[in-house]
Short mmCIF file of C-alpha atoms in Angstrom, two decimals:
data_model
loop_
_atom_site.label_atom_id
_atom_site.label_comp_id
_atom_site.label_asym_id
_atom_site.label_seq_id
_atom_site.Cartn_x
_atom_site.Cartn_y
_atom_site.Cartn_z
CA MET A 142 -20.17 -26.36 -20.57
CA ASP A 143 -16.65 -27.56 -21.37
CA THR A 144 -17.26 -26.88 -25.05
CA LEU A 145 -18.57 -23.38 -24.30
CA ASN A 146 -15.62 -22.71 -22.00
CA GLN A 147 -13.21 -23.79 -24.72
CA LEU A 148 -15.02 -21.57 -27.23
CA PHE A 149 -14.54 -18.47 -25.08
CA ALA A 150 -10.97 -19.51 -24.27
CA ASP A 151 -10.18 -19.69 -27.99
CA LEU A 152 -11.96 -16.38 -28.62
CA SER A 153 -10.04 -14.77 -25.76
CA GLY A 154 -6.76 -16.03 -27.18
CA LEU A 155 -7.71 -14.61 -30.58
CA LEU A 156 -8.82 -11.21 -29.22
CA TRP A 157 -5.74 -10.84 -27.00
CA GLY A 158 -3.37 -12.08 -29.69
CA TRP A 159 -0.78 -10.11 -31.61
CA PRO A 160 -3.26 -7.90 -33.56
CA MET A 161 -4.66 -6.52 -30.28
CA ILE A 162 -1.21 -6.15 -28.75
CA ILE A 163 0.01 -4.29 -31.83
CA LEU A 164 -3.08 -2.04 -31.81
CA LEU A 165 -2.70 -1.21 -28.12
CA LEU A 166 1.05 -0.74 -28.10
CA GLY A 167 0.88 1.12 -31.40
CA THR A 168 -1.68 3.52 -29.92
CA HIS A 169 0.55 4.03 -26.88
CA ILE A 170 3.54 4.93 -29.04
CA TYR A 171 1.54 7.06 -31.51
CA LEU A 172 -0.02 9.16 -28.74
CA THR A 173 3.32 9.46 -26.96
CA ILE A 174 4.86 11.02 -30.06
CA ARG A 175 1.87 13.20 -30.97
CA LEU A 176 1.57 14.53 -27.41
CA ARG A 177 5.31 15.23 -27.15
CA PHE A 178 5.97 12.67 -24.44
CA PRO A 179 3.49 13.56 -21.66
CA GLN A 180 5.50 11.20 -19.45
CA MET A 181 7.75 14.22 -18.80
CA TYR A 182 4.93 15.79 -16.79
CA ILE A 183 4.44 12.85 -14.41
CA TRP A 184 5.68 14.74 -11.33
CA LYS A 185 3.37 17.63 -12.15
CA ALA A 186 0.57 15.07 -12.48
CA ILE A 187 1.34 13.60 -9.06
CA LYS A 188 1.29 17.07 -7.50
CA LEU A 189 -2.11 17.77 -9.09
CA THR A 190 -3.61 14.72 -7.37
CA LEU A 191 -3.19 16.54 -4.06
CA HIS A 192 -5.11 19.64 -5.22
CA ARG A 193 -8.89 19.95 -5.01
CA ASP A 194 -10.82 22.06 -7.52
CA LYS A 195 -13.80 22.37 -5.17
CA GLU A 196 -15.70 24.95 -7.21
CA SER A 197 -15.55 22.96 -10.45
CA ASP A 198 -18.30 20.73 -11.84
CA GLY A 199 -18.07 17.09 -10.86
CA ASP A 200 -19.11 14.54 -8.24
CA VAL A 201 -15.78 13.58 -6.62
CA SER A 202 -12.34 15.10 -6.12
CA GLN A 203 -9.52 14.51 -8.59
CA PHE A 204 -7.83 12.25 -6.06
CA GLY A 205 -11.11 10.42 -5.43
CA ALA A 206 -11.46 9.71 -9.13
CA LEU A 207 -7.85 8.51 -9.33
CA ALA A 208 -8.21 6.34 -6.22
CA THR A 209 -11.36 4.72 -7.59
CA ALA A 210 -9.68 4.02 -10.92
CA LEU A 211 -6.64 2.60 -9.14
CA ALA A 212 -8.92 0.48 -6.95
CA ALA A 213 -10.31 -1.17 -10.07
CA THR A 214 -6.93 -1.36 -11.80
CA ILE A 215 -4.61 -2.53 -9.03
CA GLY A 216 -5.61 -6.15 -8.60
CA THR A 217 -4.34 -9.69 -8.58
CA GLY A 218 -2.80 -9.02 -12.01
CA ASN A 219 -0.21 -6.81 -10.33
CA ILE A 220 0.90 -9.70 -8.13
CA VAL A 221 0.09 -13.05 -9.72
CA GLY A 222 -0.18 -11.65 -13.27
CA VAL A 223 3.41 -10.38 -13.32
CA ALA A 224 4.66 -13.67 -11.88
CA THR A 225 2.74 -15.54 -14.58
CA ALA A 226 4.38 -13.38 -17.25
CA VAL A 227 7.79 -14.30 -15.82
CA ALA A 228 6.87 -17.99 -15.65
CA LEU A 229 5.67 -18.04 -19.28
CA GLY A 230 7.93 -15.48 -20.92
CA GLY A 231 11.01 -15.48 -18.75
CA PRO A 232 12.54 -12.55 -16.83
CA GLY A 233 12.63 -10.40 -19.98
CA ALA A 234 8.84 -10.14 -19.75
CA VAL A 235 9.29 -7.75 -16.82
CA LEU A 236 11.02 -5.16 -19.02
CA TRP A 237 8.32 -5.40 -21.69
CA CYS A 238 5.65 -5.04 -19.01
CA TRP A 239 7.41 -1.95 -17.66
CA LEU A 240 7.80 -0.37 -21.12
CA THR A 241 4.12 -0.97 -21.79
CA GLY A 242 3.26 0.96 -18.65
CA LEU A 243 5.68 3.76 -19.51
CA PHE A 244 4.15 4.31 -22.96
CA GLY A 245 0.66 3.61 -21.62
CA ILE A 246 0.85 6.82 -19.59
CA SER A 247 0.12 8.70 -22.83
CA THR A 248 -2.97 6.65 -23.59
CA LYS A 249 -4.33 7.01 -20.07
CA TYR A 250 -3.74 10.77 -20.38
CA ALA A 251 -5.69 10.89 -23.65
CA GLU A 252 -8.56 8.85 -22.19
CA GLY A 253 -8.90 11.14 -19.19
CA LEU A 254 -8.86 14.24 -21.39
CA LEU A 255 -11.68 13.02 -23.64
CA ALA A 256 -13.69 11.84 -20.64
CA VAL A 257 -13.84 15.38 -19.23
CA LYS A 258 -14.09 17.07 -22.64
CA TYR A 259 -17.26 15.21 -23.63
CA ARG A 260 -18.90 14.59 -20.27
CA VAL A 261 -22.48 15.66 -19.58
CA LYS A 262 -24.50 16.77 -16.58
CA LYS A 263 -27.93 15.14 -16.41
CA GLU A 264 -31.18 16.17 -14.75
CA ASN A 265 -30.22 14.54 -11.46
CA GLY A 266 -27.23 16.90 -11.24
CA LYS A 267 -24.66 14.12 -11.64
CA VAL A 268 -21.82 14.24 -14.16
CA TYR A 269 -21.39 11.36 -16.62
CA GLY A 270 -18.69 10.57 -19.14
CA GLY A 271 -16.37 7.98 -20.58
CA PRO A 272 -15.68 6.44 -23.98
CA MET A 273 -19.39 6.01 -24.75
CA TYR A 274 -19.96 9.75 -24.48
CA ALA A 275 -16.80 10.58 -26.43
CA LEU A 276 -17.85 8.14 -29.17
CA GLU A 277 -21.34 9.64 -29.36
CA ARG A 278 -20.61 13.35 -28.88
CA GLY A 279 -17.15 13.50 -30.40
CA LEU A 280 -17.54 11.18 -33.38
CA GLY A 281 -21.30 10.65 -33.71
CA TRP A 282 -20.82 6.87 -33.41
CA LYS A 283 -23.86 6.13 -31.26
CA TRP A 284 -23.96 2.44 -32.23
CA MET A 285 -20.34 1.91 -31.20
CA ALA A 286 -20.97 3.79 -27.95
CA VAL A 287 -23.80 1.38 -27.20
CA LEU A 288 -21.56 -1.61 -27.91
CA PHE A 289 -18.88 -0.27 -25.58
CA ALA A 290 -21.45 0.21 -22.78
CA VAL A 291 -22.80 -3.34 -23.26
CA PHE A 292 -19.31 -4.86 -23.16
CA THR A 293 -18.48 -2.85 -20.02
CA ALA A 294 -21.64 -3.89 -18.18
CA VAL A 295 -20.99 -7.58 -18.95
CA ALA A 296 -17.28 -7.39 -18.13
CA ALA A 297 -18.08 -5.86 -14.73
CA PHE A 298 -20.00 -8.98 -13.73
CA GLY A 299 -16.99 -11.10 -14.66
CA ILE A 300 -13.64 -9.53 -13.87
CA GLY A 301 -15.30 -6.98 -11.59
CA ASN A 302 -17.06 -9.12 -9.01
CA THR A 303 -17.44 -12.88 -9.52
CA VAL A 304 -13.83 -13.75 -10.31
CA GLN A 305 -12.51 -11.37 -7.65
CA ALA A 306 -14.82 -12.86 -5.02
CA ASN A 307 -13.76 -16.33 -6.12
CA ALA A 308 -10.09 -15.40 -5.75
CA ILE A 309 -10.69 -14.12 -2.21
CA ALA A 310 -12.76 -17.18 -1.23
CA THR A 311 -10.17 -19.59 -2.64
CA LEU A 312 -7.34 -17.83 -0.85
CA THR A 313 -9.08 -17.77 2.55
CA ALA A 314 -10.15 -21.41 2.18
CA GLU A 315 -6.64 -22.61 1.32
CA THR A 316 -4.85 -20.44 3.87
CA TYR A 317 -7.25 -20.27 6.81
CA SER A 318 -9.77 -23.08 6.05
CA VAL A 319 -12.69 -20.62 5.96
CA SER A 320 -15.78 -21.84 4.12
CA PRO A 321 -16.40 -20.05 0.78
CA VAL A 322 -20.01 -19.55 1.88
CA ILE A 323 -18.94 -17.53 4.92
CA THR A 324 -16.42 -15.59 2.84
CA GLY A 325 -19.00 -14.90 0.15
CA VAL A 326 -21.54 -13.54 2.63
CA ALA A 327 -18.90 -11.35 4.31
CA ILE A 328 -17.62 -9.88 1.05
CA ALA A 329 -21.13 -9.25 -0.28
CA LEU A 330 -22.16 -7.46 2.92
CA MET A 331 -19.04 -5.29 3.11
CA ALA A 332 -19.17 -4.41 -0.58
CA GLY A 333 -22.91 -3.80 -0.42
CA LEU A 334 -22.53 -1.23 2.35
CA VAL A 335 -20.19 0.75 0.10
CA ILE A 336 -21.85 0.17 -3.28
CA LEU A 337 -25.37 1.18 -2.20
CA GLY A 338 -24.01 4.61 -1.28
CA GLY A 339 -23.14 5.36 -4.92
CA ILE A 340 -20.08 6.99 -6.46
CA LYS A 341 -19.30 9.28 -3.54
CA SER A 342 -19.32 6.36 -1.10
CA ILE A 343 -17.13 4.23 -3.39
CA ALA A 344 -14.68 7.09 -3.95
CA ARG A 345 -14.49 7.85 -0.23
CA VAL A 346 -13.64 4.25 0.66
CA CYS A 347 -11.14 3.97 -2.20
CA GLU A 348 -9.39 7.17 -1.09
CA MET A 349 -8.69 5.46 2.23
CA LEU A 350 -8.10 1.90 1.01
CA VAL A 351 -5.86 2.38 -2.03
CA PRO A 352 -2.96 4.28 -0.40
CA PHE A 353 -3.11 1.95 2.60
CA MET A 354 -3.01 -1.32 0.64
CA ALA A 355 -0.44 -0.08 -1.88
CA PHE A 356 1.86 1.18 0.89
CA PHE A 357 2.00 -2.16 2.72
CA TYR A 358 2.50 -4.12 -0.49
CA VAL A 359 5.32 -1.85 -1.65
CA VAL A 360 6.98 -2.06 1.78
CA GLY A 361 6.80 -5.85 1.54
CA CYS A 362 8.47 -5.79 -1.87
CA ILE A 363 11.22 -3.48 -0.59
CA VAL A 364 11.87 -5.81 2.37
CA ILE A 365 12.28 -8.77 0.01
CA LEU A 366 14.61 -6.78 -2.23
CA PHE A 367 16.65 -5.80 0.81
CA MET A 368 16.91 -9.47 1.78
CA ASN A 369 17.90 -10.28 -1.81
CA SER A 370 20.18 -7.24 -2.07
CA GLU A 371 23.14 -9.10 -3.56
CA TYR A 372 20.87 -10.51 -6.27
CA VAL A 373 19.04 -7.30 -7.24
CA TRP A 374 21.66 -6.06 -9.70
CA PRO A 375 22.04 -9.50 -11.34
CA ALA A 376 18.24 -9.62 -11.59
CA LEU A 377 18.15 -6.22 -13.31
CA LYS A 378 20.80 -7.31 -15.76
CA LEU A 379 18.99 -10.57 -16.42
CA ILE A 380 15.68 -8.77 -17.04
CA CYS A 381 17.23 -6.35 -19.53
CA GLU A 382 19.42 -8.89 -21.33
CA SER A 383 16.83 -11.66 -21.64
CA ALA A 384 14.23 -9.23 -23.03
CA PHE A 385 16.27 -9.20 -26.25
CA THR A 386 18.55 -12.25 -25.92
CA PRO A 387 16.71 -15.36 -24.66
CA GLU A 388 19.90 -17.32 -24.11
CA ALA A 389 20.87 -14.82 -21.41
CA ALA A 390 18.15 -16.12 -19.09
CA GLY A 391 19.74 -19.51 -18.57
CA GLY A 392 18.80 -21.90 -15.81
CA GLY A 393 15.13 -22.55 -15.38
CA PHE A 394 14.23 -19.95 -17.98
CA VAL A 395 15.76 -21.85 -20.90
CA GLY A 396 13.15 -22.34 -23.62
CA THR A 397 11.74 -18.82 -23.62
CA THR A 398 12.15 -16.61 -26.68
CA VAL A 399 12.22 -12.90 -27.33
CA MET A 400 8.75 -13.17 -28.85
CA MET A 401 7.44 -14.99 -25.76
CA ALA A 402 8.98 -12.43 -23.43
CA ALA A 403 7.50 -9.56 -25.44
CA ARG A 404 4.10 -11.17 -25.86
CA PHE A 405 3.50 -12.10 -22.22
CA GLY A 406 5.14 -8.96 -20.85
CA ILE A 407 3.12 -6.62 -23.07
CA ALA A 408 -0.12 -8.54 -22.60
CA ARG A 409 0.16 -8.63 -18.80
CA GLY A 410 1.19 -4.98 -18.70
CA LEU A 411 -1.77 -3.92 -20.79
CA PHE A 412 -4.16 -6.07 -18.77
CA SER A 413 -2.76 -4.74 -15.51
CA ASN A 414 -2.86 -0.97 -16.13
CA GLU A 415 -5.97 -1.00 -18.39
CA SER A 416 -4.55 1.85 -20.48
CA GLY A 417 -6.58 1.79 -23.67
CA MET A 418 -9.36 -0.39 -22.29
CA GLY A 419 -11.62 2.58 -21.59
CA SER A 420 -12.61 1.71 -18.03
CA ALA A 421 -10.77 4.38 -16.00
CA PRO A 422 -12.17 7.35 -18.03
CA ILE A 423 -15.65 6.49 -16.75
CA VAL A 424 -14.75 7.60 -13.24
CA ALA A 425 -12.27 10.27 -14.41
CA SER A 426 -15.18 12.11 -16.03
CA ALA A 427 -16.81 12.60 -12.61
CA ALA A 428 -13.83 14.50 -11.17
CA LYS A 429 -14.10 18.10 -10.02
CA THR A 430 -11.53 19.68 -12.30
CA ARG A 431 -10.97 23.06 -13.93
CA ASN A 432 -10.22 21.71 -17.39
CA PRO A 433 -9.76 18.39 -19.23
CA VAL A 434 -5.97 18.45 -19.14
CA ARG A 435 -5.71 18.68 -15.35
CA GLN A 436 -7.69 15.46 -14.93
CA ALA A 437 -5.87 13.89 -17.88
CA LEU A 438 -2.59 14.39 -16.03
CA VAL A 439 -4.04 13.01 -12.81
CA SER A 440 -5.37 9.96 -14.66
CA SER A 441 -2.02 9.33 -16.32
CA SER A 442 -0.36 9.05 -12.91
CA GLY A 443 -2.51 5.96 -12.30
CA THR A 444 -0.60 3.99 -14.94
CA PHE A 445 2.66 5.21 -13.44
CA TRP A 446 1.78 3.84 -9.99
CA ASP A 447 0.19 0.66 -11.28
CA THR A 448 2.78 -0.57 -13.75
CA VAL A 449 5.91 1.58 -13.64
CA VAL A 450 6.10 1.20 -9.83
CA ILE A 451 4.06 -1.74 -8.48
CA CYS A 452 4.42 -4.17 -11.40
CA ALA A 453 8.12 -3.33 -11.71
CA LEU A 454 8.71 -4.00 -8.02
CA THR A 455 6.81 -7.27 -8.26
CA GLY A 456 8.85 -8.36 -11.27
CA LEU A 457 12.13 -7.51 -9.59
CA VAL A 458 11.07 -9.38 -6.45
CA ILE A 459 10.16 -12.47 -8.49
CA VAL A 460 13.33 -12.59 -10.60
CA SER A 461 15.71 -11.82 -7.72
CA SER A 462 13.99 -14.50 -5.62
CA VAL A 463 14.39 -17.11 -8.35
CA ILE A 464 18.13 -16.31 -8.49
CA ALA A 465 18.50 -16.20 -4.71
CA TYR A 466 16.48 -19.33 -3.97
CA PRO A 467 16.91 -22.01 -6.64
CA ASP A 468 14.32 -24.13 -4.82
CA ILE A 469 11.53 -21.77 -5.95
CA SER A 470 9.36 -23.23 -8.70
CA TYR A 471 9.20 -20.95 -11.73
CA ASP A 472 6.56 -22.77 -13.79
CA ASN A 473 3.49 -21.38 -12.02
CA GLY A 474 2.79 -17.70 -11.37
CA ALA A 475 0.74 -18.12 -8.19
CA THR A 476 3.19 -20.57 -6.65
CA LEU A 477 6.14 -18.40 -7.63
CA THR A 478 4.64 -15.35 -5.91
CA LYS A 479 3.72 -17.27 -2.76
CA LEU A 480 7.18 -18.77 -2.39
CA ALA A 481 8.90 -15.42 -2.98
CA PHE A 482 6.91 -13.71 -0.21
CA SER A 483 7.26 -16.68 2.13
CA LYS A 484 10.96 -15.81 2.40
CA ILE A 485 10.00 -12.90 4.70
CA PRO A 486 10.03 -14.51 8.17
CA TYR A 487 6.67 -14.67 9.96
CA ILE A 488 4.87 -11.89 8.06
CA GLY A 489 5.60 -12.77 4.42
CA SER A 490 2.61 -15.03 3.75
CA PRO A 491 0.13 -12.86 5.74
CA LEU A 492 1.40 -9.79 3.86
CA LEU A 493 0.77 -11.45 0.50
CA THR A 494 -2.65 -12.61 1.67
CA PHE A 495 -3.49 -9.08 2.81
CA GLY A 496 -2.35 -7.67 -0.53
CA LEU A 497 -4.40 -10.12 -2.58
CA LEU A 498 -7.50 -9.65 -0.41
CA THR A 499 -7.45 -5.86 -0.47
CA PHE A 500 -6.51 -5.66 -4.15
CA ALA A 501 -9.36 -7.98 -5.12
CA PHE A 502 -11.89 -6.22 -2.86
CA SER A 503 -10.99 -2.79 -4.22
CA THR A 504 -11.43 -4.12 -7.76
CA ILE A 505 -14.97 -5.19 -6.85
CA LEU A 506 -15.81 -1.62 -5.80
CA GLY A 507 -14.24 0.11 -8.79
CA TRP A 508 -15.76 -2.14 -11.43
CA GLU A 509 -19.24 -1.81 -9.94
CA LEU A 510 -19.09 1.88 -10.74
CA TYR A 511 -17.96 1.17 -14.31
CA GLY A 512 -20.79 -1.28 -14.91
CA GLU A 513 -23.36 0.97 -13.26
CA ARG A 514 -22.42 3.96 -15.41
CA ALA A 515 -22.60 1.77 -18.52
CA ILE A 516 -26.12 0.66 -17.58
CA GLU A 517 -27.15 4.25 -16.89
CA TYR A 518 -25.92 5.21 -20.36
CA LEU A 519 -28.05 2.47 -21.90
CA LYS A 520 -31.18 2.70 -19.75
CA GLY A 521 -30.94 5.82 -17.63
CA GLY A 522 -31.13 5.85 -13.82
CA ARG A 523 -34.17 3.57 -13.64
CA TRP A 524 -32.06 0.42 -13.44
CA THR A 525 -29.36 1.69 -11.09
CA LEU A 526 -30.65 0.16 -7.85
CA GLY A 527 -31.48 -3.12 -9.56
CA TYR A 528 -28.01 -3.32 -11.05
CA ARG A 529 -26.38 -2.71 -7.67
CA ILE A 530 -28.44 -5.46 -6.03
CA VAL A 531 -27.67 -8.00 -8.78
CA TYR A 532 -23.98 -7.06 -8.62
CA ILE A 533 -23.89 -7.62 -4.85
CA LEU A 534 -25.68 -10.98 -5.12
CA LEU A 535 -23.24 -12.16 -7.79
CA ILE A 536 -20.37 -11.46 -5.40
CA PHE A 537 -21.70 -14.30 -3.25
CA VAL A 538 -22.26 -16.51 -6.30
CA GLY A 539 -18.69 -15.90 -7.43
CA ALA A 540 -17.32 -16.91 -4.05
CA VAL A 541 -18.98 -20.35 -3.99
CA LEU A 542 -18.81 -21.46 -7.63
CA ASN A 543 -16.05 -22.52 -10.00
CA LEU A 544 -15.82 -19.69 -12.51
CA GLY A 545 -13.28 -20.75 -15.09
CA ILE A 546 -15.62 -19.88 -17.94
CA VAL A 547 -16.34 -16.45 -16.44
CA TRP A 548 -12.64 -15.55 -16.65
CA ASN A 549 -12.64 -16.31 -20.36
CA ILE A 550 -15.87 -14.35 -20.97
CA ALA A 551 -14.49 -11.38 -19.01
CA ASP A 552 -11.24 -11.47 -21.01
CA CYS A 553 -13.28 -11.33 -24.23
CA MET A 554 -15.38 -8.41 -22.98
CA ASN A 555 -12.28 -6.47 -21.92
CA ALA A 556 -10.78 -6.84 -25.39
CA LEU A 557 -14.06 -5.82 -27.01
CA MET A 558 -14.14 -2.73 -24.78
CA ALA A 559 -10.67 -1.76 -25.94
CA ILE A 560 -11.41 -1.82 -29.67
CA PRO A 561 -14.00 1.03 -29.84
CA ASN A 562 -12.09 3.00 -27.20
CA LEU A 563 -8.82 2.84 -29.13
CA LEU A 564 -10.56 3.86 -32.35
CA CYS A 565 -12.06 6.81 -30.47
CA LEU A 566 -8.62 7.87 -29.22
CA LEU A 567 -7.07 7.64 -32.68
CA PHE A 568 -9.87 9.47 -34.52
CA LEU A 569 -10.06 12.21 -31.87
CA SER A 570 -6.30 12.61 -31.52
CA ASN A 571 -6.52 16.09 -33.11
CA VAL A 572 -8.89 17.15 -30.33
CA ILE A 573 -6.53 15.73 -27.72
CA VAL A 574 -3.60 17.65 -29.19
CA LYS A 575 -5.65 20.87 -29.41
CA GLU A 576 -6.68 20.70 -25.73
CA THR A 577 -3.14 19.83 -24.69
CA ARG A 578 -1.76 22.80 -26.59
CA LYS A 579 -4.37 25.10 -25.05
CA TYR A 580 -3.81 24.17 -21.41
CA LEU A 581 -0.53 22.28 -20.98
CA TRP A 582 1.88 23.53 -23.61
CA SER A 583 0.70 27.13 -23.05
CA ASN A 584 1.08 26.86 -19.26
CA GLN A 585 -2.62 27.50 -18.67
CA LEU A 586 -3.38 24.57 -16.36
CA ASP A 587 -5.18 26.84 -13.88
CA GLN A 588 -7.58 28.14 -16.52
CA ASP A 589 -11.22 27.06 -16.29
CA MET A 590 -12.67 25.30 -19.32
CA GLU A 591 -15.02 27.36 -21.40
CA GLU A 592 -17.38 24.54 -22.36
CA GLU A 593 -20.57 24.24 -20.36
CA LEU A 594 -21.80 20.80 -19.39
CA SER A 595 -25.05 19.88 -21.07
#
């Protein structure tokens, strides 16, 4: 088992190395330029999330689709992942993480557009889409579409449920001495009640949970920044300077390099917002929307909230806390985060615990939908109920077992999902530009799309 674990760890390191980072970041920048900086429309995108195109084809509202995608995206990576990037790459990693999210808005926009453009309505009346449909219908790459669906279904069992359940069980055991068995049963039951209701049930819960959990976490970050107010500006300067000049970090951050800051910042940013991975378009395709560009804009706002806001706040909290409290250990991401939040009297640790619990639970819900839609693409609706039951059972398994190897397998599957999705985005970039010109650049966002779902 140790040998197998090491094999996947080495493969994960290879897949998430510089070639993947260059491909992902290169796609972000390429699409940003080709689409004339869609980041400029972010406020329009946020406004669109509040509108409901009730008469349009789809299974959930635009906000429901966004909330479900955010539920799967906003996870422990936004809290512990950013702290780990700081611990490994120094404070400059925060700037690289933020820039990755800023440019990733373009990629998330493109993914959402293709998801709606190439979605289909099946005999059961439900709408399906995502990279597998864009690969098949847009490029005729059926074999690559199948590979993407397989990688998604496997990844969902890893990063989607088992590792998230394990994170929750570990946290409750260490903080409140609750048995992992009890935690596993509780999580499986709560998730099962939502998951068995299908996409509408998942979207409905996520619409309520995501704003609630994000609000309390952001408030907590703001409180810490207020407490560290005299260190916020020095932290900002340190983040910007050390991103390009490692010597500027000083203190406990000596030993980091510009390459380390860039590598860990970009990698954590990409892993956090999932722009380019191809997961979020699966639920974006189910949105009730008048045309592909409206949902593309809504989808792009997800990366804004996830990385440009939440990850940036987390990074600023971590760096300002290290400056303000020299006693904080900076060599471990989880410890660094815990100590930073513990500085809030009485409610700091419970607030962090609440954030980690809700973030992990919401990820379980969102990734179940991704995996389920991948299975339905491969085998139709016959396996849907079976997949849901297995997924729920594995939540319990994840809570009670040590899943180090599962993390490495999930990391590999996520990278393998990204490769066909990024190729799809690059080869269909002309289609993305054409649709953008038709609806966005021509101020026709209220126009209904002409294509009929088939």
